[in-house]
GROMACS .gro file of C-alpha atoms in nm:
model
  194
    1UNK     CA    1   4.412  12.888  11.258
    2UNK     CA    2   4.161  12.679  11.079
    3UNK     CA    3   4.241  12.366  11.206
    4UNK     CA    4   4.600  12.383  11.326
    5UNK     CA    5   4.533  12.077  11.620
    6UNK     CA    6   4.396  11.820  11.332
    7UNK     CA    7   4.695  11.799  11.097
    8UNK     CA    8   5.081  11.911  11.075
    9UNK     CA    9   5.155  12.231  10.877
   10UNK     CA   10   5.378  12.220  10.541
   11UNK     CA   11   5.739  12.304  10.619
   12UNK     CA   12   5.808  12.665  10.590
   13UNK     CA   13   5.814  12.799  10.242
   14UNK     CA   14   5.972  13.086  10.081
   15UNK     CA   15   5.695  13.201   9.934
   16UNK     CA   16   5.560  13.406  10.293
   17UNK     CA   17   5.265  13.506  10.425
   18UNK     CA   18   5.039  13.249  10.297
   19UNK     CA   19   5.217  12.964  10.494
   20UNK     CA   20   5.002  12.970  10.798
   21UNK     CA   21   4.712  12.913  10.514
   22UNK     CA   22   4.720  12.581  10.486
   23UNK     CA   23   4.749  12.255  10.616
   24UNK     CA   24   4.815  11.876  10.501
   25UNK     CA   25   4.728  11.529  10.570
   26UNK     CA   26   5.019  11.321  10.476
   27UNK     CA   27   4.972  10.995  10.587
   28UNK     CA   28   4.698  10.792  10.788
   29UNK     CA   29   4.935  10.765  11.046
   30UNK     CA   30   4.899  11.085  11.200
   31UNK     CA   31   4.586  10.972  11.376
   32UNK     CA   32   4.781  10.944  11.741
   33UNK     CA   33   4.923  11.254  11.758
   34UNK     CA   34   4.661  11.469  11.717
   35UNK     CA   35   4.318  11.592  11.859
   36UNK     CA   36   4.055  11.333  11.691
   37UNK     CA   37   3.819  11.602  11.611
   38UNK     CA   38   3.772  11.902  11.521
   39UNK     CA   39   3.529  12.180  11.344
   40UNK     CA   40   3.546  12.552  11.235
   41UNK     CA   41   3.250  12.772  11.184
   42UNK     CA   42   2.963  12.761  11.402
   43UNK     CA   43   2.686  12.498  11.523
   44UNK     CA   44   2.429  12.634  11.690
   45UNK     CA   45   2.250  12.369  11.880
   46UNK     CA   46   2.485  12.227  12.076
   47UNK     CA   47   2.723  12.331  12.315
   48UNK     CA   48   2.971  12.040  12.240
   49UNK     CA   49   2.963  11.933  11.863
   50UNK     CA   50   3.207  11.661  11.910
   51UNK     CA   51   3.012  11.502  12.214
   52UNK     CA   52   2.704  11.522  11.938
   53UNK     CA   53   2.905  11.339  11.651
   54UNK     CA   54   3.073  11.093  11.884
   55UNK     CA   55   2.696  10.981  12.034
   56UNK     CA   56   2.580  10.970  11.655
   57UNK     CA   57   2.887  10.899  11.450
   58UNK     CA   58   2.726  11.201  11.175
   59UNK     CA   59   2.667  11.569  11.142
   60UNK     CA   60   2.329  11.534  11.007
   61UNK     CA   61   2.170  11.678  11.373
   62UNK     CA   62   2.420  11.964  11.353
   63UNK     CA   63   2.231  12.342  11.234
   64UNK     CA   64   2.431  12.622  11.116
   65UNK     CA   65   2.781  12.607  10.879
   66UNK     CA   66   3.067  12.428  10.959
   67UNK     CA   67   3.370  12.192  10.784
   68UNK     CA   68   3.379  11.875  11.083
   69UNK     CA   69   3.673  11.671  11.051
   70UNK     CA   70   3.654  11.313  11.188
   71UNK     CA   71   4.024  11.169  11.255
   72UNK     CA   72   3.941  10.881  11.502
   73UNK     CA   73   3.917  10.650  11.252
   74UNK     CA   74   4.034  10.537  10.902
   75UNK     CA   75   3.929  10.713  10.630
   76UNK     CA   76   3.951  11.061  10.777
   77UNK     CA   77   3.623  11.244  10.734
   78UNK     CA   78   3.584  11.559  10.643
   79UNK     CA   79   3.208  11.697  10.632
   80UNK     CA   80   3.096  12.057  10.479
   81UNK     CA   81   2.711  12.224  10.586
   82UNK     CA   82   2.457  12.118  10.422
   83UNK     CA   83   2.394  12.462  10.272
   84UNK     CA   84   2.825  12.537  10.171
   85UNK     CA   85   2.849  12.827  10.367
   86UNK     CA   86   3.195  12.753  10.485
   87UNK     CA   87   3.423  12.666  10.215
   88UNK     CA   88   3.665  12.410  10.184
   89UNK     CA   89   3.899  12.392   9.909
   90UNK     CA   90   4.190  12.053   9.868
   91UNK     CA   91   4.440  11.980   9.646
   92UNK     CA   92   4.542  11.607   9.652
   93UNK     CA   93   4.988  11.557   9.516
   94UNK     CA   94   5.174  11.259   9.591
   95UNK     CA   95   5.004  11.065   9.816
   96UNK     CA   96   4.906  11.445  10.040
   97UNK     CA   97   4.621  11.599  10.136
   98UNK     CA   98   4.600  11.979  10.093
   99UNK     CA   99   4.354  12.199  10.227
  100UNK     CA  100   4.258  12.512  10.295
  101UNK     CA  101   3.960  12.741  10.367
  102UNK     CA  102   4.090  12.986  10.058
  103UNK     CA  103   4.180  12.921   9.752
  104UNK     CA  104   4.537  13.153   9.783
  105UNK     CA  105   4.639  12.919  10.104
  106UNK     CA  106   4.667  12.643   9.854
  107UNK     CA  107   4.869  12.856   9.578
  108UNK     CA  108   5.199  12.863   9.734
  109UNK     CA  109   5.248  12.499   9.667
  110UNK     CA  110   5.366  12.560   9.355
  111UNK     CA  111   5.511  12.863   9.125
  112UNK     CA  112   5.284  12.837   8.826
  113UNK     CA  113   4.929  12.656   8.809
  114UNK     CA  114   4.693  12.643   8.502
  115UNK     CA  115   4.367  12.798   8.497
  116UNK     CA  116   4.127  12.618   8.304
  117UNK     CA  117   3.844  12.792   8.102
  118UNK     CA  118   3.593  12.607   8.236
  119UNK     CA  119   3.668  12.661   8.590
  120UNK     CA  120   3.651  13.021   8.527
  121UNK     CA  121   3.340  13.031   8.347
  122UNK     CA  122   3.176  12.817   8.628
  123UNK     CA  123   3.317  13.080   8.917
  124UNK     CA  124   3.144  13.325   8.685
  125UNK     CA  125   2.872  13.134   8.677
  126UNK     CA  126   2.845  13.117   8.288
  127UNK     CA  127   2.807  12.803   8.260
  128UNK     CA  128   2.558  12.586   8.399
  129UNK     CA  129   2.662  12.421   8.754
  130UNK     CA  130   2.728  12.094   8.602
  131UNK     CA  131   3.019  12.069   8.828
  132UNK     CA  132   3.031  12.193   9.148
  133UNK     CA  133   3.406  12.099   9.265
  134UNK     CA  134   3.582  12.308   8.966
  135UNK     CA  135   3.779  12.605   9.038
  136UNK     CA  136   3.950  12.831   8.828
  137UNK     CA  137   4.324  12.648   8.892
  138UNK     CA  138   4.353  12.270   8.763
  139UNK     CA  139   4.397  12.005   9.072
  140UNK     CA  140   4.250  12.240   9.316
  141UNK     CA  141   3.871  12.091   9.401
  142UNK     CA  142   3.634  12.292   9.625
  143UNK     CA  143   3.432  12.038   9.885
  144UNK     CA  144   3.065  12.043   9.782
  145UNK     CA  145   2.791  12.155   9.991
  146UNK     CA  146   2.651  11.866  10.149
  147UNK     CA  147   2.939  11.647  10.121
  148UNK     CA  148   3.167  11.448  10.292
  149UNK     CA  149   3.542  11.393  10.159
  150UNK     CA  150   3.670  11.087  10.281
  151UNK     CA  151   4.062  10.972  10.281
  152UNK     CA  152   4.278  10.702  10.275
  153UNK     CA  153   4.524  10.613  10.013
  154UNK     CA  154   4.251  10.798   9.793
  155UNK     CA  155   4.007  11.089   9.815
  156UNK     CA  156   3.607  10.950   9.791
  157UNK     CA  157   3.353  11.246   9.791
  158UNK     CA  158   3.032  11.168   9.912
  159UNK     CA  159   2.675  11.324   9.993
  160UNK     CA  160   2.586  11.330  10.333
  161UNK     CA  161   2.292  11.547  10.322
  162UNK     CA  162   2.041  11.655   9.966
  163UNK     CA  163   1.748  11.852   9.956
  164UNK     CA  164   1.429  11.637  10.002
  165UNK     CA  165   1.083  11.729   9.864
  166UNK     CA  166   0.773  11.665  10.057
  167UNK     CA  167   0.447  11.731  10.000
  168UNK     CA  168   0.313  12.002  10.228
  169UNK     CA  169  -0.049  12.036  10.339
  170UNK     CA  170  -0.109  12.386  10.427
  171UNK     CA  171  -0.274  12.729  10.317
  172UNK     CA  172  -0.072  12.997  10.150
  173UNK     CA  173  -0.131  13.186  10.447
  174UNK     CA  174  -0.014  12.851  10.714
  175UNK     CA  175   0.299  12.855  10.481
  176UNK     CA  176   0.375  13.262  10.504
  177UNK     CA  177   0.330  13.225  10.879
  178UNK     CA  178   0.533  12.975  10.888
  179UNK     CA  179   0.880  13.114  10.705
  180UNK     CA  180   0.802  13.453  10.926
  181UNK     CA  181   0.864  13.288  11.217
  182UNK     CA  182   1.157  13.053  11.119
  183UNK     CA  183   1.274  13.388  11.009
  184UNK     CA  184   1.232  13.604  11.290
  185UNK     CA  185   1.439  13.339  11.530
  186UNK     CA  186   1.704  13.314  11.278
  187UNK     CA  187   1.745  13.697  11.337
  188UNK     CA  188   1.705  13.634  11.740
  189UNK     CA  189   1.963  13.389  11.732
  190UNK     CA  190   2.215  13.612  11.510
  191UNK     CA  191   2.154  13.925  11.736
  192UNK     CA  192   2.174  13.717  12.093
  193UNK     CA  193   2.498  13.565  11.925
  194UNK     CA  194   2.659  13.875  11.897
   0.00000   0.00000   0.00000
């Protein structure tokens, strides 16, 4: 499961398969009984992520698509890629934290939700990405790319990583040369992966 050592699943449900969907963070207090770390997706240059965050205490250094939770200290962390590759998706109800790396793990918390026009029209990309947390149910948020949700008796999103521009001093032809071979290792790295 997606990160079945970090928190404690919702009791069981009547509403079947999509129980092992989910997870929650109910309470701070959970900290001890758990692993303090822990990541899905896939980092590339390291062999140990969580030896990585620990030395640096951030995810900035890590390359490829990940979530990265952080539970060794109060607020829990939770980080997505830079780019959003892996999605995260929470829903935040008394106090709980929700989350799930689907949308349909979070709908079996309740019977009937309400789906807002905007969050459709933003899925369908219709309107302009003015907000980038909306989905199409009310209360359930997708994690930014970039960001970092942080909890405590609250949820605080932040941004951990933005685009930056520099100024680049080389030919058309430096630059071409250039993406080829960032390029051609990404595809090295993909095929030797598999």
């Amino acid at each position: 499961g997606l990160l079945e050592m970090m928190v404690s699943k919702l009791p069981d449900r009547d509403l079947n398969f999509y129980k092992e969907d989910y997870f929650q963070i109910a309470s701070t207090e959970l900290l001890s009984e758990t692993k303090k770390y822990a990541y899905c997706g896939r980092i590339r240059n390291c062999k140990d992520p969580y030896d990585l965050y620990k030395k640096n205490q951030s995810v900035n250094d890590f390359d490829g698509h990940f979530i990265f939770i952080d539970r060794s200290n109060v607020p829990i962390k939770i980080y997505r890629d830079a780019l959003g590759v892996e999605q995260f998706y929470y829903y935040f109800e008394d106090d709980v934290l929700y989350f799930a790396s689907e949308i349909k793990g979070l709908l079996c918390l309740k019977e009937k939700w309400t789906i807002t026009k905007d969050g459709i029209l933003q899925v369908l990309a219709l309107l302009p990405a003015l907000d980038m947390h909306k989905t199409p149910y009310e209360n359930i948020k997708q994690l930014g790319a970039g960001e970092v949700l942080e909890f405590k008796d609250e949820i605080t999103i932040k941004q951990w990583w933005t685009i930056k521009k520099e100024k680049v001093n080389k030919s058309h032809e430096e630059i071409v040369e250039d993406i080829y071979k960032i390029l051609s290792q990404s595809i090295l790295l993909d095929y030797d992966d598999h």
